[in-house]
């Protein structure tokens, strides 16, 4: 069987999207060369060089590690076209000008390898028209590939075929984008703005129109249309600012230029909103210009007022009665909103009705199935549910009737009736578009299952839509033991899985008992143990709330016992006779970080955030985190010719003392919480598959647990050096006296306390120091202030 391999990628165009696509390719270890025009002055690669340097400064960072920007190859069209011959995939990402793109294709065509896939990252231009200038030999290998901004963080990638694109080319590209880049793929038809932007931008225009109709302010609308509505927390207008109002205007213009009343009955709603036109005229383009619908001045947030053409104070919130309505079950929620007397409720019903109406009318022309629309809106616009999912949950025929009544009463944005399939036939009988058989394909008039590519066999528990049938991790496989805190189970009778069930997957004494039992069982009957809890986070740390009652009743000895038990659990994982693999996704903080680092191996999703954060609540890591830092420093120093442990200890100490969190798996590797022998996985739904196979691989390779051995510590000399730096920070006002106290305790543990430099110690010795430090802080009034502040507000207290 031939396997399409992407050994090198060329990205054409070093603008915002092109540079960030190149950055994400570097994140996932794919060699990439970034092209642009030759600079008119200075070095010919000047345009690309500036773009690459700019990547290091962007927030949120497009790079897992900023210095990896240097791995992006730099090229220009005048000197380096020959480099294209080595590329298996060429992604064109220049400005959205058809003439410019066609001209570029003509120039690169002679240099494209015979097997290479060529794809255009356009947000809405016709892929078929773009293909027409290509030689016949390249047309079967050409398609559209639409990344959403920012490419590192947004899940959605739309793939668009032309009539001449070979099906296998799209399959190969979908496999690479899914497993290699960690994205969710939706195949779109070659229509203006494809699926997500077609539905999403039409929805934003409709929202702006309804804002005018109901006379609401942008801050109130964002409060209504953010998390309360199950959408991105930035709401409508803040999202537009983040995307960029010029980018939004371009997508709007694509709709205006390529559609008409004949091709889109909602065309009358596609006029550029007056407020958007004015902001564009003022060159207030959103976040990139620090002013758009909103503007930050000092600590104050202002909103744009069209009447005065100036900014006025913002911060107004929605009426809480509608917040309560939005918490009701879907069917009740929609009825309440439709019958609401206030403008905010009427507005909410209007935008939901418009989204259902638009999606139903256009489904057949823009996508294969309703699944494509709902996944596109989840992955591209941050919606908790796509429009069809919400409609189906609320009662398909009842909602359809409400929509149709509004259409007939002239309340909708278009007089176009809902398609016949909404009311009659399989969809009406099934109560919606998503069923166990698949999702509705209006062109074929049947429910269609998911695409069965081999890459999807790597996803044991793919993200399901409401109404779809598929395995759920909570009940899949064979359960061996289960209680309220943990489930121990297996998928294949070879590798055991431990899934933590507590809130935020916090580590309680019951969880520790479950992990101990899982190790015992795995050693007797299985090839390994995988710690994987199904969804985010991996673990937010030790369960402080579970410890407090025992502390109040018994005193600090109860805390010491609990910490000691957690430490013994970590050592049990480390010295298990079968490999323990932690499958980390999302937060792995405090005890969650300790659980990961004491495993034999870590399989980590790219977007994971790992660190020892106990300082934030006035504590020190107490379940072996500081012991790990000391041991790793000794192990790393062993490979050096120098005898001084301190240089190898500094980064780990700083990470713990400053509660540093790796903001990607790559950054966590630099902090020492992820090792080079660990596996970083781009796609969240492949994590369990890879972790199980990693456990099997270790077992089949003759895995042996590490031997317990003594290791040297930096001793009192190292501690004195660290304390000297801490004194300067305290006296300079950079840290408080309590911060100094906590950091001093951390220094005492990681250096081994009051012993000679180079003294050999074991993990039990250092863990005793950890427990003593932890327990001395838990009774400290300032630490208790921090703990209560965090429990009450979720925010750290600085005292």
PDB file of N, CA and C in Angstrom, residues 168-245:
ATOM      1  N   UNK A 168      -8.361  10.403  -3.917  1.00  0.00           N
ATOM      2  CA  UNK A 168      -7.298   9.930  -3.037  1.00  0.00           C
ATOM      3  C   UNK A 168      -6.439  11.086  -2.531  1.00  0.00           C
ATOM      4  N   UNK A 169      -6.309  12.127  -3.342  1.00  0.00           N
ATOM      5  CA  UNK A 169      -5.541  13.302  -2.923  1.00  0.00           C
ATOM      6  C   UNK A 169      -6.189  13.930  -1.698  1.00  0.00           C
ATOM      7  N   UNK A 170      -7.510  14.059  -1.729  1.00  0.00           N
ATOM      8  CA  UNK A 170      -8.222  14.627  -0.588  1.00  0.00           C
ATOM      9  C   UNK A 170      -8.120  13.712   0.632  1.00  0.00           C
ATOM     10  N   UNK A 171      -8.181  12.402   0.410  1.00  0.00           N
ATOM     11  CA  UNK A 171      -8.028  11.452   1.519  1.00  0.00           C
ATOM     12  C   UNK A 171      -6.643  11.553   2.148  1.00  0.00           C
ATOM     13  N   UNK A 172      -5.620  11.653   1.290  1.00  0.00           N
ATOM     14  CA  UNK A 172      -4.252  11.774   1.793  1.00  0.00           C
ATOM     15  C   UNK A 172      -4.077  13.051   2.599  1.00  0.00           C
ATOM     16  N   UNK A 173      -4.619  14.142   2.070  1.00  0.00           N
ATOM     17  CA  UNK A 173      -4.471  15.424   2.746  1.00  0.00           C
ATOM     18  C   UNK A 173      -5.253  15.440   4.064  1.00  0.00           C
ATOM     19  N   UNK A 174      -6.454  14.859   4.072  1.00  0.00           N
ATOM     20  CA  UNK A 174      -7.239  14.796   5.297  1.00  0.00           C
ATOM     21  C   UNK A 174      -6.510  13.987   6.366  1.00  0.00           C
ATOM     22  N   UNK A 175      -5.863  12.905   5.959  1.00  0.00           N
ATOM     23  CA  UNK A 175      -5.091  12.090   6.911  1.00  0.00           C
ATOM     24  C   UNK A 175      -3.974  12.898   7.533  1.00  0.00           C
ATOM     25  N   UNK A 176      -3.229  13.629   6.705  1.00  0.00           N
ATOM     26  CA  UNK A 176      -2.115  14.442   7.210  1.00  0.00           C
ATOM     27  C   UNK A 176      -2.606  15.564   8.115  1.00  0.00           C
ATOM     28  N   UNK A 177      -3.641  16.262   7.691  1.00  0.00           N
ATOM     29  CA  UNK A 177      -4.152  17.393   8.461  1.00  0.00           C
ATOM     30  C   UNK A 177      -4.720  16.928   9.800  1.00  0.00           C
ATOM     31  N   UNK A 178      -5.352  15.764   9.798  1.00  0.00           N
ATOM     32  CA  UNK A 178      -5.957  15.239  11.029  1.00  0.00           C
ATOM     33  C   UNK A 178      -4.890  14.761  12.005  1.00  0.00           C
ATOM     34  N   UNK A 179      -4.096  13.792  11.600  1.00  0.00           N
ATOM     35  CA  UNK A 179      -3.144  13.180  12.517  1.00  0.00           C
ATOM     36  C   UNK A 179      -1.874  13.995  12.657  1.00  0.00           C
ATOM     37  N   UNK A 180      -1.396  14.552  11.556  1.00  0.00           N
ATOM     38  CA  UNK A 180      -0.134  15.289  11.573  1.00  0.00           C
ATOM     39  C   UNK A 180      -0.249  16.671  12.173  1.00  0.00           C
ATOM     40  N   UNK A 181      -1.369  17.358  11.890  1.00  0.00           N
ATOM     41  CA  UNK A 181      -1.539  18.734  12.354  1.00  0.00           C
ATOM     42  C   UNK A 181      -2.521  18.841  13.527  1.00  0.00           C
ATOM     43  N   UNK A 182      -3.258  17.758  13.801  1.00  0.00           N
ATOM     44  CA  UNK A 182      -4.164  17.774  14.943  1.00  0.00           C
ATOM     45  C   UNK A 182      -5.453  18.524  14.710  1.00  0.00           C
ATOM     46  N   UNK A 183      -5.899  18.598  13.462  1.00  0.00           N
ATOM     47  CA  UNK A 183      -7.073  19.402  13.133  1.00  0.00           C
ATOM     48  C   UNK A 183      -8.316  18.555  12.897  1.00  0.00           C
ATOM     49  N   UNK A 184      -9.467  19.231  12.915  1.00  0.00           N
ATOM     50  CA  UNK A 184     -10.734  18.621  12.547  1.00  0.00           C
ATOM     51  C   UNK A 184     -11.076  19.033  11.135  1.00  0.00           C
ATOM     52  N   UNK A 185     -11.247  18.075  10.261  1.00  0.00           N
ATOM     53  CA  UNK A 185     -11.460  18.360   8.837  1.00  0.00           C
ATOM     54  C   UNK A 185     -12.937  18.318   8.490  1.00  0.00           C
ATOM     55  N   UNK A 186     -13.370  19.332   7.756  1.00  0.00           N
ATOM     56  CA  UNK A 186     -14.702  19.353   7.148  1.00  0.00           C
ATOM     57  C   UNK A 186     -14.508  19.545   5.653  1.00  0.00           C
ATOM     58  N   UNK A 187     -15.155  18.687   4.878  1.00  0.00           N
ATOM     59  CA  UNK A 187     -15.083  18.838   3.417  1.00  0.00           C
ATOM     60  C   UNK A 187     -16.226  19.745   2.976  1.00  0.00           C
ATOM     61  N   UNK A 188     -15.859  20.821   2.307  1.00  0.00           N
ATOM     62  CA  UNK A 188     -16.839  21.819   1.889  1.00  0.00           C
ATOM     63  C   UNK A 188     -17.014  21.779   0.384  1.00  0.00           C
ATOM     64  N   UNK A 189     -18.201  22.175  -0.065  1.00  0.00           N
ATOM     65  CA  UNK A 189     -18.410  22.342  -1.495  1.00  0.00           C
ATOM     66  C   UNK A 189     -17.810  23.671  -1.930  1.00  0.00           C
ATOM     67  N   UNK A 190     -17.499  23.784  -3.218  1.00  0.00           N
ATOM     68  CA  UNK A 190     -16.822  24.971  -3.745  1.00  0.00           C
ATOM     69  C   UNK A 190     -17.829  26.096  -3.971  1.00  0.00           C
ATOM     70  N   UNK A 191     -18.299  26.662  -2.874  1.00  0.00           N
ATOM     71  CA  UNK A 191     -19.244  27.773  -2.922  1.00  0.00           C
ATOM     72  C   UNK A 191     -18.663  28.940  -2.130  1.00  0.00           C
ATOM     73  N   UNK A 192     -19.133  30.169  -2.338  1.00  0.00           N
ATOM     74  CA  UNK A 192     -18.529  31.332  -1.674  1.00  0.00           C
ATOM     75  C   UNK A 192     -18.435  31.178  -0.161  1.00  0.00           C
ATOM     76  N   UNK A 193     -17.210  31.343   0.357  1.00  0.00           N
ATOM     77  CA  UNK A 193     -16.902  31.278   1.797  1.00  0.00           C
ATOM     78  C   UNK A 193     -17.088  29.891   2.404  1.00  0.00           C
ATOM     79  N   UNK A 194     -17.341  28.882   1.549  1.00  0.00           N
ATOM     80  CA  UNK A 194     -17.394  27.484   1.981  1.00  0.00           C
ATOM     81  C   UNK A 194     -18.458  27.264   3.073  1.00  0.00           C
ATOM     82  N   UNK A 195     -18.121  26.563   4.175  1.00  0.00           N
ATOM     83  CA  UNK A 195     -19.163  26.216   5.148  1.00  0.00           C
ATOM     84  C   UNK A 195     -19.162  27.157   6.358  1.00  0.00           C
ATOM     85  N   UNK A 196     -18.071  27.157   7.113  1.00  0.00           N
ATOM     86  CA  UNK A 196     -18.075  27.878   8.394  1.00  0.00           C
ATOM     87  C   UNK A 196     -18.250  29.378   8.204  1.00  0.00           C
ATOM     88  N   UNK A 197     -17.475  29.977   7.297  1.00  0.00           N
ATOM     89  CA  UNK A 197     -17.609  31.419   7.098  1.00  0.00           C
ATOM     90  C   UNK A 197     -18.928  31.774   6.424  1.00  0.00           C
ATOM     91  N   UNK A 198     -19.433  30.882   5.590  1.00  0.00           N
ATOM     92  CA  UNK A 198     -20.725  31.162   4.958  1.00  0.00           C
ATOM     93  C   UNK A 198     -21.819  31.266   6.025  1.00  0.00           C
ATOM     94  N   UNK A 199     -21.868  30.273   6.906  1.00  0.00           N
ATOM     95  CA  UNK A 199     -22.865  30.286   7.971  1.00  0.00           C
ATOM     96  C   UNK A 199     -22.513  31.338   9.028  1.00  0.00           C
ATOM     97  N   UNK A 200     -21.244  31.381   9.413  1.00  0.00           N
ATOM     98  CA  UNK A 200     -20.823  32.235  10.518  1.00  0.00           C
ATOM     99  C   UNK A 200     -20.888  33.714  10.201  1.00  0.00           C
ATOM    100  N   UNK A 201     -20.378  34.108   9.028  1.00  0.00           N
ATOM    101  CA  UNK A 201     -20.387  35.531   8.687  1.00  0.00           C
ATOM    102  C   UNK A 201     -21.801  35.994   8.366  1.00  0.00           C
ATOM    103  N   UNK A 202     -22.581  35.138   7.700  1.00  0.00           N
ATOM    104  CA  UNK A 202     -23.990  35.480   7.485  1.00  0.00           C
ATOM    105  C   UNK A 202     -24.678  35.670   8.838  1.00  0.00           C
ATOM    106  N   UNK A 203     -24.307  34.817   9.807  1.00  0.00           N
ATOM    107  CA  UNK A 203     -24.877  34.943  11.142  1.00  0.00           C
ATOM    108  C   UNK A 203     -24.458  36.225  11.840  1.00  0.00           C
ATOM    109  N   UNK A 204     -23.191  36.624  11.661  1.00  0.00           N
ATOM    110  CA  UNK A 204     -22.734  37.866  12.281  1.00  0.00           C
ATOM    111  C   UNK A 204     -23.423  39.081  11.652  1.00  0.00           C
ATOM    112  N   UNK A 205     -23.604  39.054  10.323  1.00  0.00           N
ATOM    113  CA  UNK A 205     -24.310  40.145   9.653  1.00  0.00           C
ATOM    114  C   UNK A 205     -25.765  40.210  10.122  1.00  0.00           C
ATOM    115  N   UNK A 206     -26.379  39.023  10.240  1.00  0.00           N
ATOM    116  CA  UNK A 206     -27.759  38.976  10.718  1.00  0.00           C
ATOM    117  C   UNK A 206     -27.846  39.489  12.148  1.00  0.00           C
ATOM    118  N   UNK A 207     -26.846  39.139  12.971  1.00  0.00           N
ATOM    119  CA  UNK A 207     -26.831  39.619  14.360  1.00  0.00           C
ATOM    120  C   UNK A 207     -26.731  41.138  14.405  1.00  0.00           C
ATOM    121  N   UNK A 208     -25.842  41.701  13.565  1.00  0.00           N
ATOM    122  CA  UNK A 208     -25.693  43.157  13.545  1.00  0.00           C
ATOM    123  C   UNK A 208     -26.988  43.836  13.099  1.00  0.00           C
ATOM    124  N   UNK A 209     -27.673  43.205  12.157  1.00  0.00           N
ATOM    125  CA  UNK A 209     -28.943  43.754  11.693  1.00  0.00           C
ATOM    126  C   UNK A 209     -29.987  43.716  12.813  1.00  0.00           C
ATOM    127  N   UNK A 210     -30.020  42.614  13.556  1.00  0.00           N
ATOM    128  CA  UNK A 210     -30.977  42.509  14.658  1.00  0.00           C
ATOM    129  C   UNK A 210     -30.599  43.441  15.815  1.00  0.00           C
ATOM    130  N   UNK A 211     -29.300  43.703  15.987  1.00  0.00           N
ATOM    131  CA  UNK A 211     -28.869  44.672  17.004  1.00  0.00           C
ATOM    132  C   UNK A 211     -29.473  46.043  16.696  1.00  0.00           C
ATOM    133  N   UNK A 212     -29.445  46.418  15.416  1.00  0.00           N
ATOM    134  CA  UNK A 212     -30.075  47.679  15.011  1.00  0.00           C
ATOM    135  C   UNK A 212     -31.580  47.633  15.256  1.00  0.00           C
ATOM    136  N   UNK A 213     -32.199  46.511  14.881  1.00  0.00           N
ATOM    137  CA  UNK A 213     -33.658  46.389  15.035  1.00  0.00           C
ATOM    138  C   UNK A 213     -34.098  46.559  16.480  1.00  0.00           C
ATOM    139  N   UNK A 214     -33.301  45.985  17.413  1.00  0.00           N
ATOM    140  CA  UNK A 214     -33.724  45.977  18.814  1.00  0.00           C
ATOM    141  C   UNK A 214     -33.016  47.031  19.662  1.00  0.00           C
ATOM    142  N   UNK A 215     -32.122  47.813  19.045  1.00  0.00           N
ATOM    143  CA  UNK A 215     -31.497  48.927  19.748  1.00  0.00           C
ATOM    144  C   UNK A 215     -30.618  48.537  20.916  1.00  0.00           C
ATOM    145  N   UNK A 216     -29.853  47.440  20.767  1.00  0.00           N
ATOM    146  CA  UNK A 216     -28.990  46.973  21.863  1.00  0.00           C
ATOM    147  C   UNK A 216     -27.563  47.487  21.690  1.00  0.00           C
ATOM    148  N   UNK A 217     -26.826  47.523  22.779  1.00  0.00           N
ATOM    149  CA  UNK A 217     -25.421  47.942  22.723  1.00  0.00           C
ATOM    150  C   UNK A 217     -24.525  46.724  22.547  1.00  0.00           C
ATOM    151  N   UNK A 218     -23.300  46.965  22.065  1.00  0.00           N
ATOM    152  CA  UNK A 218     -22.390  45.868  21.735  1.00  0.00           C
ATOM    153  C   UNK A 218     -21.979  45.069  22.973  1.00  0.00           C
ATOM    154  N   UNK A 219     -21.814  45.744  24.106  1.00  0.00           N
ATOM    155  CA  UNK A 219     -21.400  45.017  25.306  1.00  0.00           C
ATOM    156  C   UNK A 219     -22.515  44.099  25.797  1.00  0.00           C
ATOM    157  N   UNK A 220     -23.752  44.567  25.718  1.00  0.00           N
ATOM    158  CA  UNK A 220     -24.878  43.712  26.115  1.00  0.00           C
ATOM    159  C   UNK A 220     -24.995  42.522  25.171  1.00  0.00           C
ATOM    160  N   UNK A 221     -24.832  42.782  23.870  1.00  0.00           N
ATOM    161  CA  UNK A 221     -24.928  41.695  22.883  1.00  0.00           C
ATOM    162  C   UNK A 221     -23.837  40.664  23.113  1.00  0.00           C
ATOM    163  N   UNK A 222     -22.621  41.110  23.399  1.00  0.00           N
ATOM    164  CA  UNK A 222     -21.540  40.154  23.658  1.00  0.00           C
ATOM    165  C   UNK A 222     -21.806  39.342  24.913  1.00  0.00           C
ATOM    166  N   UNK A 223     -22.422  39.968  25.917  1.00  0.00           N
ATOM    167  CA  UNK A 223     -22.776  39.233  27.129  1.00  0.00           C
ATOM    168  C   UNK A 223     -23.837  38.171  26.828  1.00  0.00           C
ATOM    169  N   UNK A 224     -24.756  38.500  25.929  1.00  0.00           N
ATOM    170  CA  UNK A 224     -25.819  37.552  25.567  1.00  0.00           C
ATOM    171  C   UNK A 224     -25.336  36.446  24.640  1.00  0.00           C
ATOM    172  N   UNK A 225     -24.396  36.772  23.743  1.00  0.00           N
ATOM    173  CA  UNK A 225     -24.039  35.825  22.674  1.00  0.00           C
ATOM    174  C   UNK A 225     -22.703  35.132  22.906  1.00  0.00           C
ATOM    175  N   UNK A 226     -22.197  35.196  24.146  1.00  0.00           N
ATOM    176  CA  UNK A 226     -20.963  34.490  24.473  1.00  0.00           C
ATOM    177  C   UNK A 226     -21.253  33.145  25.111  1.00  0.00           C
ATOM    178  N   UNK A 227     -20.659  32.895  26.265  1.00  0.00           N
ATOM    179  CA  UNK A 227     -20.796  31.592  26.924  1.00  0.00           C
ATOM    180  C   UNK A 227     -22.236  31.285  27.307  1.00  0.00           C
ATOM    181  N   UNK A 228     -23.009  32.323  27.613  1.00  0.00           N
ATOM    182  CA  UNK A 228     -24.402  32.088  27.981  1.00  0.00           C
ATOM    183  C   UNK A 228     -25.159  31.370  26.864  1.00  0.00           C
ATOM    184  N   UNK A 229     -24.779  31.666  25.621  1.00  0.00           N
ATOM    185  CA  UNK A 229     -25.455  31.087  24.465  1.00  0.00           C
ATOM    186  C   UNK A 229     -24.742  29.835  23.960  1.00  0.00           C
ATOM    187  N   UNK A 230     -23.682  29.419  24.673  1.00  0.00           N
ATOM    188  CA  UNK A 230     -22.936  28.246  24.241  1.00  0.00           C
ATOM    189  C   UNK A 230     -22.008  28.533  23.077  1.00  0.00           C
ATOM    190  N   UNK A 231     -21.534  29.785  23.018  1.00  0.00           N
ATOM    191  CA  UNK A 231     -20.627  30.185  21.943  1.00  0.00           C
ATOM    192  C   UNK A 231     -19.323  30.682  22.550  1.00  0.00           C
ATOM    193  N   UNK A 232     -18.410  31.128  21.681  1.00  0.00           N
ATOM    194  CA  UNK A 232     -17.117  31.615  22.158  1.00  0.00           C
ATOM    195  C   UNK A 232     -17.324  32.719  23.187  1.00  0.00           C
ATOM    196  N   UNK A 233     -16.488  32.725  24.233  1.00  0.00           N
ATOM    197  CA  UNK A 233     -16.666  33.677  25.330  1.00  0.00           C
ATOM    198  C   UNK A 233     -16.545  35.122  24.873  1.00  0.00           C
ATOM    199  N   UNK A 234     -15.911  35.347  23.725  1.00  0.00           N
ATOM    200  CA  UNK A 234     -15.748  36.706  23.215  1.00  0.00           C
ATOM    201  C   UNK A 234     -17.017  37.266  22.589  1.00  0.00           C
ATOM    202  N   UNK A 235     -18.076  36.460  22.481  1.00  0.00           N
ATOM    203  CA  UNK A 235     -19.335  36.959  21.945  1.00  0.00           C
ATOM    204  C   UNK A 235     -19.240  37.312  20.469  1.00  0.00           C
ATOM    205  N   UNK A 236     -19.991  38.308  20.038  1.00  0.00           N
ATOM    206  CA  UNK A 236     -20.066  38.662  18.617  1.00  0.00           C
ATOM    207  C   UNK A 236     -19.073  39.752  18.237  1.00  0.00           C
ATOM    208  N   UNK A 237     -19.116  40.887  18.911  1.00  0.00           N
ATOM    209  CA  UNK A 237     -18.330  42.043  18.483  1.00  0.00           C
ATOM    210  C   UNK A 237     -16.882  41.949  18.927  1.00  0.00           C
ATOM    211  N   UNK A 238     -16.640  41.364  20.085  1.00  0.00           N
ATOM    212  CA  UNK A 238     -15.251  41.146  20.500  1.00  0.00           C
ATOM    213  C   UNK A 238     -14.591  40.127  19.573  1.00  0.00           C
ATOM    214  N   UNK A 239     -15.348  39.113  19.155  1.00  0.00           N
ATOM    215  CA  UNK A 239     -14.811  38.139  18.193  1.00  0.00           C
ATOM    216  C   UNK A 239     -14.431  38.840  16.898  1.00  0.00           C
ATOM    217  N   UNK A 240     -15.296  39.740  16.421  1.00  0.00           N
ATOM    218  CA  UNK A 240     -14.998  40.486  15.192  1.00  0.00           C
ATOM    219  C   UNK A 240     -13.716  41.292  15.357  1.00  0.00           C
ATOM    220  N   UNK A 241     -13.519  41.910  16.537  1.00  0.00           N
ATOM    221  CA  UNK A 241     -12.288  42.665  16.788  1.00  0.00           C
ATOM    222  C   UNK A 241     -11.060  41.765  16.744  1.00  0.00           C
ATOM    223  N   UNK A 242     -11.183  40.566  17.318  1.00  0.00           N
ATOM    224  CA  UNK A 242     -10.053  39.629  17.341  1.00  0.00           C
ATOM    225  C   UNK A 242      -9.719  39.155  15.927  1.00  0.00           C
ATOM    226  N   UNK A 243     -10.755  38.809  15.161  1.00  0.00           N
ATOM    227  CA  UNK A 243     -10.549  38.345  13.778  1.00  0.00           C
ATOM    228  C   UNK A 243      -9.945  39.462  12.932  1.00  0.00           C
ATOM    229  N   UNK A 244     -10.363  40.689  13.180  1.00  0.00           N
ATOM    230  CA  UNK A 244      -9.935  41.834  12.377  1.00  0.00           C
ATOM    231  C   UNK A 244     -11.080  42.304  11.500  1.00  0.00           C
ATOM    232  N   UNK A 245     -11.444  43.573  11.635  1.00  0.00           N
ATOM    233  CA  UNK A 245     -12.607  44.067  10.887  1.00  0.00           C
ATOM    234  C   UNK A 245     -12.329  44.133   9.395  1.00  0.00           C
TER     235      UNK A 245
END
